[in-house]
Coordinates of C-alpha atoms in Angstrom, one line a residue:
M1 CA -36.5 285.9 176.7
A2 CA -39.4 286.1 178.4
Y3 CA -41.4 288.7 176.7
L4 CA -41.9 286.0 173.4
T5 CA -44.2 283.4 173.4
G6 CA -43.9 279.7 173.3
P7 CA -44.1 279.4 169.4
E8 CA -41.7 283.0 169.1
L9 CA -39.1 280.8 171.2
A10 CA -39.5 277.8 169.1
E11 CA -39.4 279.2 165.7
L12 CA -36.8 281.6 167.1
R13 CA -34.4 278.1 167.8
S14 CA -35.0 276.3 164.6
V15 CA -33.2 279.7 162.8
I16 CA -29.9 279.1 164.5
V17 CA -29.9 274.9 165.3
P18 CA -29.9 272.7 162.2
P19 CA -31.3 271.7 160.3
R20 CA -32.4 275.0 159.3
G21 CA -31.0 276.9 161.7
R22 CA -27.4 279.0 160.6
F23 CA -24.9 277.5 163.6
P24 CA -23.5 274.3 162.5
N25 CA -22.7 273.6 166.3
I26 CA -22.4 275.6 169.6
T27 CA -19.3 276.5 169.3
K28 CA -19.7 278.5 166.1
F29 CA -23.0 280.0 168.3
E30 CA -20.5 281.3 171.2
M31 CA -18.2 282.9 168.5
F32 CA -21.2 284.3 167.7
I33 CA -22.4 285.8 171.4
S34 CA -18.6 286.7 171.4
D35 CA -18.2 288.9 168.6
T36 CA -21.5 290.9 169.2
G37 CA -20.9 292.3 172.5
G38 CA -22.6 293.5 175.4
L39 CA -24.2 289.9 175.6
P40 CA -24.0 287.0 178.4
G41 CA -22.0 284.0 177.8
F42 CA -22.6 280.1 178.8
E43 CA -21.2 280.2 182.5
Q44 CA -24.7 279.4 183.2
V45 CA -25.6 276.8 180.6
D46 CA -25.3 273.2 180.7
R47 CA -22.4 272.5 177.5
N48 CA -23.3 269.0 178.2
A49 CA -27.0 269.4 176.6
P50 CA -27.5 269.3 173.2
F51 CA -27.6 271.9 171.2
E52 CA -31.3 273.2 170.7
D53 CA -31.5 272.8 174.8
I54 CA -28.7 274.6 175.1
V55 CA -30.2 277.6 173.1
F56 CA -33.5 277.3 174.1
E57 CA -32.5 278.0 177.8
Y58 CA -29.6 280.8 176.7
L59 CA -32.4 282.4 174.6
N60 CA -34.9 281.9 177.9
E61 CA -32.8 283.8 180.3
L62 CA -32.1 286.8 177.9
D63 CA -34.4 290.1 179.4
E64 CA -35.8 292.8 176.9
A65 CA -33.3 294.6 176.3
K66 CA -30.9 292.1 176.4
S67 CA -33.4 290.0 173.5
L68 CA -33.5 293.1 171.6
L69 CA -29.5 293.6 170.9
F70 CA -29.4 289.3 170.1
L71 CA -32.2 289.6 167.5
E72 CA -30.9 293.1 165.9
S73 CA -27.0 291.4 165.9
L74 CA -28.6 288.0 164.3
A75 CA -30.4 290.0 161.5
E76 CA -27.3 291.9 161.0
K77 CA -25.4 288.4 160.6
F78 CA -28.1 286.7 158.1
K79 CA -28.1 290.4 156.2
Q80 CA -24.6 289.3 155.1
D81 CA -24.9 285.6 154.4
N82 CA -27.2 286.1 152.1
A83 CA -26.3 286.4 148.6
D84 CA -28.5 288.9 147.2
I85 CA -29.3 291.2 150.3
R86 CA -31.5 293.1 148.0
N87 CA -34.2 290.1 148.5
Y88 CA -33.7 289.4 151.7
L89 CA -37.0 289.6 153.0
E90 CA -37.8 286.1 151.1
D91 CA -35.3 284.2 153.2
D92 CA -36.9 282.6 155.4
P93 CA -34.5 282.3 158.7
L94 CA -33.9 286.9 158.7
M95 CA -37.7 286.8 158.1
T96 CA -38.0 285.1 161.3
V97 CA -35.8 287.4 162.9
L98 CA -37.5 290.5 161.5
S99 CA -41.0 289.5 162.0
L100 CA -40.0 289.4 165.8
L101 CA -38.3 292.6 165.8
R102 CA -39.8 294.8 163.5
P103 CA -43.2 292.7 163.2
G104 CA -45.1 295.9 160.5
D105 CA -41.6 295.4 158.4
V106 CA -42.9 291.5 157.2
T107 CA -45.9 292.5 154.8
G108 CA -47.1 290.7 151.7
P109 CA -49.3 287.7 151.0
K110 CA -48.9 286.3 153.8
W111 CA -51.4 283.9 155.8
F112 CA -50.5 284.5 159.6
R113 CA -52.1 280.9 161.3
L114 CA -54.3 280.2 164.0
Y115 CA -54.7 276.9 165.9
T116 CA -53.9 275.1 168.7
P117 CA -51.5 272.0 168.5
G118 CA -53.8 268.4 168.1
P119 CA -54.7 265.6 166.2
A120 CA -57.4 268.2 163.8
Y121 CA -54.2 270.4 162.8
D122 CA -52.1 267.6 162.1
K123 CA -53.7 265.8 160.2
S124 CA -54.9 269.4 158.6
V125 CA -51.5 269.7 157.1
K126 CA -51.4 265.3 156.7
S127 CA -53.6 266.2 154.4
G128 CA -51.9 269.1 152.4
L129 CA -54.9 271.3 153.2
F130 CA -52.1 274.0 154.1
E131 CA -50.6 273.5 150.9
F132 CA -52.9 275.6 149.2
F133 CA -51.7 278.9 151.0
D134 CA -48.1 279.4 149.8
D135 CA -46.7 281.4 151.8
Y136 CA -46.6 281.6 155.8
H137 CA -45.7 284.0 158.0
P138 CA -43.1 282.3 160.5
F139 CA -45.5 283.1 163.5
S140 CA -49.3 281.9 164.8
S141 CA -50.9 282.1 167.6
E142 CA -53.0 279.9 169.7
V143 CA -56.8 280.3 168.7
W144 CA -58.3 282.0 172.2
G145 CA -54.9 282.8 173.4
E146 CA -54.8 286.8 174.1
P147 CA -52.4 288.3 171.2
S148 CA -49.0 290.6 172.8
E149 CA -48.7 293.8 171.2
R150 CA -46.3 292.2 168.4
T151 CA -48.5 289.1 167.6
K152 CA -50.7 292.4 166.5
E153 CA -48.6 294.4 164.0
Q154 CA -47.8 290.8 162.7
M155 CA -51.6 290.1 161.7
G156 CA -51.5 293.2 161.0
A157 CA -48.6 293.2 157.9
S158 CA -49.6 289.1 157.6
G159 CA -51.6 289.7 154.2
H160 CA -54.6 286.3 155.1
F161 CA -55.9 284.5 157.8
V162 CA -56.4 280.4 158.2
A163 CA -58.1 279.6 161.8
V164 CA -58.4 276.1 162.5
I165 CA -61.3 275.3 165.1
T166 CA -62.1 271.8 166.8
Q167 CA -64.5 270.4 169.4
D168 CA -61.4 270.8 171.8
D169 CA -61.0 274.4 170.7
V170 CA -65.2 275.4 171.7
D171 CA -64.2 273.2 174.7
A172 CA -61.4 275.7 176.4
R173 CA -62.7 278.6 175.4
D174 CA -63.5 280.7 178.5
S175 CA -64.9 284.0 176.5
D176 CA -64.6 284.4 172.5
Q177 CA -62.2 286.6 172.5
G178 CA -58.7 286.7 171.7
A179 CA -56.5 286.4 169.1
F180 CA -59.1 284.8 166.7
V181 CA -61.5 287.9 167.7
H182 CA -58.9 289.9 166.8
A183 CA -58.0 288.8 163.4
F184 CA -61.4 288.8 162.0
E185 CA -61.1 292.6 163.1
D186 CA -58.2 293.1 161.1
W187 CA -60.0 291.2 157.7
Q188 CA -63.1 293.0 158.7
T189 CA -61.2 296.7 158.6
S190 CA -59.1 296.2 156.1
A191 CA -61.8 297.1 153.5
D192 CA -61.4 300.0 151.6
E193 CA -63.6 302.7 150.6
H194 CA -65.7 300.7 148.8
G195 CA -66.3 298.1 150.7
F196 CA -64.3 295.9 148.9
R197 CA -61.4 293.4 151.5
R198 CA -58.1 292.9 150.2
K199 CA -57.3 290.4 153.2
R200 CA -58.5 286.7 152.7
F201 CA -59.7 284.8 155.6
V202 CA -60.7 281.0 156.0
V203 CA -62.0 279.3 158.8
L204 CA -62.0 275.2 158.3
L205 CA -64.1 273.9 161.8
F206 CA -64.0 270.6 162.5
G207 CA -66.6 268.8 164.4
R208 CA -69.9 269.5 164.8
K209 CA -69.7 271.6 168.6
A210 CA -67.5 274.0 165.8
E211 CA -69.2 274.5 163.3
S212 CA -72.8 275.3 165.9
W213 CA -70.6 277.6 167.2
W214 CA -69.6 278.7 164.8
D215 CA -73.5 279.3 163.4
K216 CA -74.3 280.7 166.6
R217 CA -71.6 283.0 166.9
R218 CA -72.0 284.7 163.4
M219 CA -76.2 285.3 163.6
R220 CA -75.1 286.8 167.0
D221 CA -72.4 289.3 165.5
N222 CA -73.3 289.0 161.9
F223 CA -70.8 287.7 160.4
G224 CA -70.7 284.9 158.0
T225 CA -74.3 285.0 157.1
A226 CA -76.1 285.1 153.6
N227 CA -75.9 287.5 151.9
S228 CA -74.4 289.9 155.2
P229 CA -72.0 292.7 155.1
F230 CA -68.8 290.8 155.7
D231 CA -69.9 288.2 153.2
D232 CA -68.2 288.4 150.1
R233 CA -65.2 286.3 148.3
S234 CA -62.6 287.3 151.1
L235 CA -64.0 285.1 153.6
F236 CA -64.5 281.2 152.8
V237 CA -65.8 279.1 155.9
L238 CA -65.4 275.3 155.3
K239 CA -67.2 272.6 157.5
L240 CA -64.7 269.9 157.6
P241 CA -65.5 265.9 158.1
D242 CA -64.1 264.2 161.4
V243 CA -60.3 264.2 161.4
S244 CA -60.0 260.7 160.6
E245 CA -61.3 261.0 156.9
D246 CA -60.4 261.9 153.2
L247 CA -60.0 265.5 152.4
S248 CA -60.2 265.4 149.5
K249 CA -63.4 267.3 148.6
E250 CA -62.2 269.4 150.9
K251 CA -58.7 270.7 149.1
N252 CA -61.1 271.1 145.9
A253 CA -63.6 273.1 147.6
I254 CA -60.5 275.3 148.5
T255 CA -58.9 274.9 145.3
R256 CA -62.4 276.7 143.7
F257 CA -61.5 280.0 146.8
L258 CA -58.3 281.0 146.3
S259 CA -58.7 280.0 142.7
N260 CA -60.4 283.6 142.3
P261 CA -59.1 286.7 142.8
V262 CA -59.2 288.5 146.2
V263 CA -62.1 290.7 145.6
R264 CA -60.2 294.4 143.6
G265 CA -62.6 295.5 141.7
P266 CA -64.7 297.4 140.6
F267 CA -62.3 299.2 138.3
G268 CA -63.0 302.6 137.4
V269 CA -64.6 302.9 133.8
V270 CA -63.8 306.0 131.9
V271 CA -66.3 306.7 128.3
L272 CA -64.9 308.8 126.3
G273 CA -66.7 311.2 123.8
E274 CA -64.1 312.8 120.5
P275 CA -61.4 313.8 121.3
T276 CA -61.9 316.9 119.3
A277 CA -65.9 318.0 119.1
A278 CA -65.1 319.4 115.8
S279 CA -64.2 315.7 114.4
D280 CA -66.3 314.2 111.6
D281 CA -66.3 310.2 113.6
A282 CA -69.3 311.3 116.0
A283 CA -68.0 308.6 117.4
G284 CA -68.2 311.4 121.2
A285 CA -72.0 312.0 120.5
A286 CA -73.1 308.8 120.6
A287 CA -71.2 307.6 123.3
D288 CA -73.7 309.1 125.8
G289 CA -76.8 309.1 123.2
L290 CA -76.1 305.4 123.0
G291 CA -77.2 304.4 126.5
L292 CA -73.7 303.3 127.5
V293 CA -72.9 306.0 131.0
P294 CA -76.4 305.6 132.4
Y295 CA -76.7 302.1 131.7
L296 CA -73.4 301.7 133.4
S297 CA -73.5 304.7 135.9
R298 CA -77.5 302.8 137.6
R299 CA -75.2 299.9 138.8
N300 CA -72.4 301.9 140.5
P301 CA -72.2 305.7 139.4
H302 CA -68.9 306.5 141.7
F303 CA -67.1 304.7 139.2
V304 CA -68.0 305.9 135.9
Q305 CA -67.3 308.8 134.6
Y306 CA -67.6 310.2 131.0
W307 CA -65.6 312.8 129.3
Q308 CA -67.7 314.7 126.7
D309 CA -66.8 315.9 123.2
G310 CA -63.8 318.0 122.9
W311 CA -62.1 316.6 126.4
A312 CA -58.9 316.8 124.8
S313 CA -58.9 320.4 125.1
T314 CA -61.2 320.6 128.3
K315 CA -59.6 318.2 130.5
K316 CA -56.3 318.3 132.4
L317 CA -55.8 315.8 135.4
N318 CA -54.0 317.4 138.4
P319 CA -51.4 314.4 139.8
K320 CA -53.7 313.7 142.7
D321 CA -56.4 313.5 140.7
R322 CA -54.7 311.1 138.7
E323 CA -53.6 308.7 141.3
E324 CA -56.9 308.6 142.9
L325 CA -57.9 307.6 139.0
F326 CA -55.6 304.9 138.7
K327 CA -55.7 303.8 142.2
S328 CA -58.9 302.2 140.2
L329 CA -57.5 300.5 137.3
P330 CA -59.5 302.2 135.0
I331 CA -60.9 300.6 131.8
F332 CA -61.5 303.0 129.4
V333 CA -64.0 303.2 126.9
R334 CA -64.8 304.5 124.0
P335 CA -67.6 304.5 121.8
T336 CA -68.2 305.2 118.2
A337 CA -71.2 305.3 115.7
S338 CA -69.0 305.6 112.5
R339 CA -69.4 302.3 110.3
D340 CA -65.7 303.2 108.7
A341 CA -64.3 303.4 112.2
T342 CA -61.0 301.0 112.9
I343 CA -59.2 300.4 116.1
T344 CA -55.8 301.5 114.8
G345 CA -57.6 304.9 113.6
I346 CA -59.4 305.0 117.3
K347 CA -55.9 304.6 118.4
A348 CA -53.9 307.0 117.2
A349 CA -56.8 309.4 117.6
M350 CA -57.3 308.7 121.5
M351 CA -53.8 308.1 123.3
V352 CA -51.7 311.1 123.0
P353 CA -55.1 313.4 123.7
L354 CA -55.0 311.1 127.1
V355 CA -51.7 311.2 127.9
S356 CA -52.0 315.5 128.3
A357 CA -55.8 315.2 129.4
L358 CA -54.6 312.6 132.3
G359 CA -52.2 315.8 133.3
Y360 CA -48.9 313.8 131.8
T361 CA -46.3 317.1 131.2
P362 CA -44.1 316.5 127.9
E363 CA -41.0 315.1 129.8
E364 CA -43.2 312.5 131.4
I365 CA -44.1 311.0 127.8
G366 CA -41.8 308.1 128.4
T367 CA -43.2 307.3 131.5
A368 CA -47.1 308.1 131.0
W369 CA -46.6 305.9 127.9
E370 CA -46.0 302.8 130.2
T371 CA -48.5 303.5 132.7
V372 CA -51.2 303.9 130.3
G373 CA -50.5 301.4 127.7
K374 CA -50.9 299.0 130.3
F375 CA -54.6 299.6 131.3
R376 CA -57.7 298.4 129.6
R377 CA -59.2 299.8 126.6
V378 CA -62.7 298.7 125.0
Y379 CA -64.1 300.0 121.4
W380 CA -67.5 299.8 121.0
R381 CA -69.7 299.9 117.3
P382 CA -73.1 298.5 118.0
E383 CA -73.2 297.1 114.1
G384 CA -70.9 296.3 111.5
N385 CA -67.4 294.8 112.6
W386 CA -64.2 295.8 113.8
P387 CA -62.0 295.5 109.8
D388 CA -58.3 295.2 111.9
V389 CA -59.7 292.7 115.0
T390 CA -56.3 291.1 114.8
E391 CA -54.4 294.6 116.1
A392 CA -56.2 294.4 119.1
K393 CA -53.6 293.2 122.2
D394 CA -54.9 290.2 123.8
E395 CA -56.3 291.5 127.9
I396 CA -55.6 295.2 126.7
D397 CA -57.7 295.8 123.9
Y398 CA -61.6 294.9 123.4
P399 CA -63.6 295.1 120.3
F400 CA -67.2 294.4 121.3
V401 CA -69.2 294.8 118.7
G402 CA -73.2 294.2 119.4
P403 CA -76.2 296.0 121.5
L404 CA -76.0 297.8 124.2
N405 CA -77.5 295.5 126.6
S406 CA -75.3 292.8 125.5
I407 CA -72.2 295.3 124.8
G408 CA -73.0 296.8 129.1
T409 CA -73.3 292.9 130.4
K410 CA -70.7 292.3 129.0
L411 CA -68.3 295.4 130.1
L412 CA -70.3 295.5 133.4
S413 CA -68.3 292.4 133.8
L414 CA -64.9 293.4 132.8
A415 CA -65.2 296.3 135.8
D416 CA -66.2 293.9 138.3
F417 CA -69.7 295.5 138.9
I418 CA -71.1 292.2 139.2
D419 CA -71.1 291.1 143.1
I420 CA -72.8 295.5 142.8
Q421 CA -75.2 295.2 140.0
G422 CA -75.7 291.3 140.1
N423 CA -80.0 290.8 140.2
T424 CA -80.7 294.1 140.8
I425 CA -83.6 294.1 142.5
S426 CA -84.5 291.4 144.8
T427 CA -88.4 290.5 145.7
R428 CA -90.6 288.6 148.4
F429 CA -93.7 288.9 148.3
E430 CA -96.9 287.1 150.8
D431 CA -97.5 284.3 149.4
M432 CA -101.5 282.8 148.2
P433 CA -102.9 279.8 146.5
A434 CA -101.7 279.0 143.4
D435 CA -104.8 278.9 142.0
D436 CA -106.2 282.3 143.3
P437 CA -105.5 284.7 140.5
K438 CA -104.6 287.8 141.9
R439 CA -101.3 285.7 143.1
T440 CA -100.5 285.3 139.7
L441 CA -101.2 289.4 138.8
L442 CA -99.1 290.5 141.5
S443 CA -96.4 288.3 140.5
S444 CA -96.4 289.2 136.5
S445 CA -96.3 292.9 138.0
L446 CA -93.5 292.6 140.4
Q447 CA -91.9 291.1 137.4
Q448 CA -93.3 294.1 135.0
L449 CA -92.0 296.3 137.8
R450 CA -88.5 295.0 137.4
E451 CA -89.1 295.5 133.0
D452 CA -90.3 298.9 133.1
T453 CA -87.1 300.1 135.3
D454 CA -84.6 298.6 133.1
Q455 CA -83.1 295.4 135.8
Q456 CA -81.3 292.7 135.0
E457 CA -83.7 289.3 135.7
D458 CA -84.6 289.8 139.8
D459 CA -85.0 286.7 142.0
T460 CA -88.8 286.4 143.0
E461 CA -90.0 284.5 145.4
P462 CA -93.1 284.5 147.6
V463 CA -93.1 283.9 151.6
S464 CA -95.4 283.4 154.6
L465 CA -95.4 285.8 157.7
E466 CA -93.3 283.0 160.1
I467 CA -90.3 281.8 157.7
L468 CA -89.6 286.1 156.7
S469 CA -86.5 286.2 159.1
E470 CA -84.7 283.2 156.8
S471 CA -85.7 285.3 154.1
I472 CA -84.3 288.7 155.5
C473 CA -80.8 287.3 156.7
K474 CA -80.4 286.6 152.1
F475 CA -81.2 290.1 151.8
D476 CA -78.6 292.0 149.5
R477 CA -77.2 295.5 150.5
A478 CA -76.0 295.5 146.9
K479 CA -79.8 295.4 145.9
L480 CA -83.3 296.8 145.7
N481 CA -84.9 294.4 148.5
I482 CA -88.6 294.3 148.1
V483 CA -91.6 293.3 150.3
A484 CA -94.8 293.1 149.1
A485 CA -97.5 292.1 151.5
H486 CA -101.2 291.9 151.2
D487 CA -104.5 292.1 152.6
Q488 CA -106.3 288.5 151.7
R489 CA -105.9 288.0 155.4
A490 CA -107.4 291.1 157.1
A491 CA -111.4 291.7 157.9
P492 CA -112.3 292.6 154.6
H493 CA -113.9 296.5 154.9
D494 CA -111.7 296.7 158.2
K495 CA -109.4 299.1 158.2
R496 CA -107.7 298.5 162.1
S497 CA -107.6 294.9 160.8
T498 CA -105.4 296.4 157.8
I499 CA -103.1 298.6 159.8
G500 CA -102.7 295.9 162.3
H501 CA -101.5 292.9 159.3
F502 CA -99.1 295.0 157.8
E503 CA -97.6 296.6 161.5
D504 CA -97.1 292.6 162.0
W505 CA -95.1 292.5 158.5
D506 CA -93.8 295.8 159.4
A507 CA -92.2 294.7 162.8
T508 CA -90.8 291.5 161.8
I509 CA -88.5 293.4 158.8
D510 CA -87.4 295.9 161.6
Q511 CA -86.2 293.0 163.8
Q512 CA -85.0 291.0 161.5
L513 CA -82.7 293.8 159.9
A514 CA -81.7 294.7 163.5
T515 CA -80.3 290.8 163.4
F516 CA -78.7 290.3 160.4
F517 CA -77.3 293.7 159.3
P518 CA -77.1 296.2 162.2
G519 CA -75.8 299.6 161.1
R520 CA -75.8 298.6 157.5
E521 CA -79.8 298.2 156.4
P522 CA -80.0 297.2 153.1
K523 CA -82.6 299.6 150.7
V524 CA -85.9 297.5 151.1
L525 CA -89.1 299.3 149.2
R526 CA -91.9 298.1 151.6
I527 CA -95.3 297.8 149.3
A528 CA -98.7 297.5 150.4
V529 CA -101.1 295.7 148.4
L530 CA -104.8 295.9 149.2
F531 CA -106.6 293.4 146.7
Q532 CA -110.1 294.2 149.1
N533 CA -109.8 297.3 151.1
F534 CA -108.3 300.4 148.6
D535 CA -111.6 301.8 149.6
E536 CA -109.8 302.2 152.8
F537 CA -107.4 304.5 152.6
D538 CA -106.3 307.1 150.2
G539 CA -103.2 308.3 149.1
L540 CA -99.4 306.6 147.4
R541 CA -98.6 305.7 151.2
F542 CA -100.6 305.1 154.5
A543 CA -101.1 308.8 155.7
E544 CA -98.8 310.5 157.6
G545 CA -98.9 309.2 161.7
L546 CA -99.9 305.6 161.2
T547 CA -96.7 303.3 162.3
V548 CA -97.2 301.9 158.6
N549 CA -95.9 305.4 156.9
R550 CA -93.0 303.6 155.5
W551 CA -95.6 300.9 153.4
N552 CA -96.2 301.9 149.7
L553 CA -99.4 301.6 148.6
L554 CA -101.2 299.5 145.5
K555 CA -104.2 298.9 145.1
L556 CA -106.5 296.1 142.8
R557 CA -108.5 298.3 140.2
G558 CA -111.6 296.6 137.6
G559 CA -113.2 293.4 138.8
P560 CA -113.3 289.6 137.9
G561 CA -111.1 288.5 134.4
E562 CA -109.8 292.6 134.3
W563 CA -108.3 293.3 137.4
T564 CA -105.5 295.2 137.2
F565 CA -103.6 297.6 139.5
D566 CA -104.0 301.5 140.2
G567 CA -101.8 303.6 137.1
E568 CA -101.2 305.9 139.9
N569 CA -99.9 303.3 142.1
V570 CA -97.5 301.9 139.3
K571 CA -96.1 304.9 138.2
H572 CA -95.7 306.3 142.1
L573 CA -94.0 302.4 142.9
K574 CA -91.3 302.5 139.6
D575 CA -90.3 306.1 140.3
T576 CA -89.5 304.8 143.9
V577 CA -87.8 301.9 142.4
V578 CA -85.5 304.6 140.1
E579 CA -84.6 306.7 143.2
M580 CA -83.9 304.3 145.4
L581 CA -81.8 301.9 143.2
Q582 CA -79.8 305.7 142.0
A583 CA -79.4 306.6 146.3

C-alpha cells in the first residue's frame, strides 16, 4: 500500500490489531481476507512474526487497486459490526478507514494535527495540552511534508488545525512550504463572504528559534500580526517554554481561547416597525425616529434591515431571500414609544404577521413556528418598564429599557457587531512637547471630531515618524484610521519645506500599508495640520498635482490664548469622517 503515508499505515494497522483493532488474531484477519475475494492471501507473509508485523507487511504489499478493494471491504465490515449504523461516523475505526477511502466524508469539528514526532510533541501530550482539542482527525502530517491529494482533502474536511513548531522543525525545513502552508491557506479560505472564519488555527511554538521563524514569516506574509487582516478570534499563537518546564499557564491560555466561540457573527438585525400602519401603538413610527436604525447601520450597514410600518402587508420574502436572511441568524428588534406596551401584547401582534412576511405558506406554519421561534427577539422602550418582564423567555426574549446609546451598545454586543465596530476611530498624531498649548489644541480637536460624528471612545496616541511603522502595523481594517501630522518641523513660511515634511509621512504610510496590509488596505484619513504655514496653502486639501494631495488641511486661526482651527476645515473633516465610516 505504497500510496499511503507512514502515519496512515500505522493508523490503519491500529484498527485491525488489538487492543483497539477489530480482529483478535491472525486467523480472524485471514478469514476476512479470504471472504472478501480478489485479495491476495498470506503466502508471502512470515506467519511466525507478531500479528502487527504481519498486518503491516501485508498492507505494504498491496497495490493501489487492491488497497481500495481492501478498504471498501473493511468499511463494510465495520459498518456491520456497529450497533447503531446511523452513528457510524462517530466510530473511530470506521472513521479511520473512511478517512482514507473518502476523506471528504469525514467532516465536522475535528482537529488536524501538524507535528514532527519528538520531545516537544511528547511533552505536549504528557502535559495534557491536547486534551483541550476534543476530537482529532485520525490522521496527521509532518509540518513540512508535502501533502498528498488525499491529505489535502483530509485537511479540507477537518474543522480546525493545531500545529507544533519546534527548533528542530525550523532547522530541518528546506523551504516554508508543505503541509503547514497548505493548512494555513485552508484556514484563510474558510472565511465566509463577510471575512469571518469558521475554522480555528492554533500554533504552538517551542523555543526561541521557532518564535523567531514565526515573527519573520508573519511580518513577511502578513498573518498573525496585531490587527492584521488575518488576525481574528479564530487564530491563536502560543509561545511555549522549554519542553522540560511546567505548562499549566499555557493550558490556561488555551482554555481561554477555546472558551470564546469561533467568530460566526455578526448576526443580522431586523428592526421592525408597526405590523399594520393603522395601529395606535406608535411603535413603528418610533423605530427610525428613535435613532436605532441609523445607529446600527453606521456600525455595520450590511447586516441591518428596517421593515417600515405596515410590513405585514408589504413584506413577503421568497424562499431564497428567507434562506439568505436565516444564514445570519437574525435578531428581530421591536422598538416602541407606547407607555402601555407589554411584551405579551407586542409578541402576540408580531409573530403571526412575521411568519407570513417571511414567506411561509399556510401549509408550512407548523415548521415555521419551530424555526422562527428560535430566533432572538429584542423589545425596546426608551423609558418606563415592562410590566410582564417575567414572560420573557431566557436567551430568546430580551426586554430592554433605556436611551439609545445604552440600548444600542447592548444590541451591538448581542449582534456581535463589537469586533466590527470596536473603537470606530483610531487616531495617531505627530507628537509635540507636552507643554506646547498647540498639542492640547490638536488632541482635544481630534477628540471633538470623534464626538461630533457620534463615534465610540477612540484610541488616540502620539507618534513620531521614526516609530510610525510600529503604529501602522496595529491599524485595523474595521476602523477609520486617522493620521494627523503637523508642520512644526518645517521651515516657517516655506511652502516647499512644508510639502516635503508631509511627503515623508505620506511615503512612510504607503510603504508600511503595503507591508502589513497587501491588497487589503484599511481606511486611512490623512490630516495635515498647519500651525505656522497656513497662509501658504488654499482650499481643503493640498492642490491637485502635488504628491500629497490626499492630505486634508486643518489650518490654525487666531492668536495666543485664542487659537482655534478654521471652521470650514473642521466641517470638511467631519463630513469626510462620516463619508469614510459609511463607505
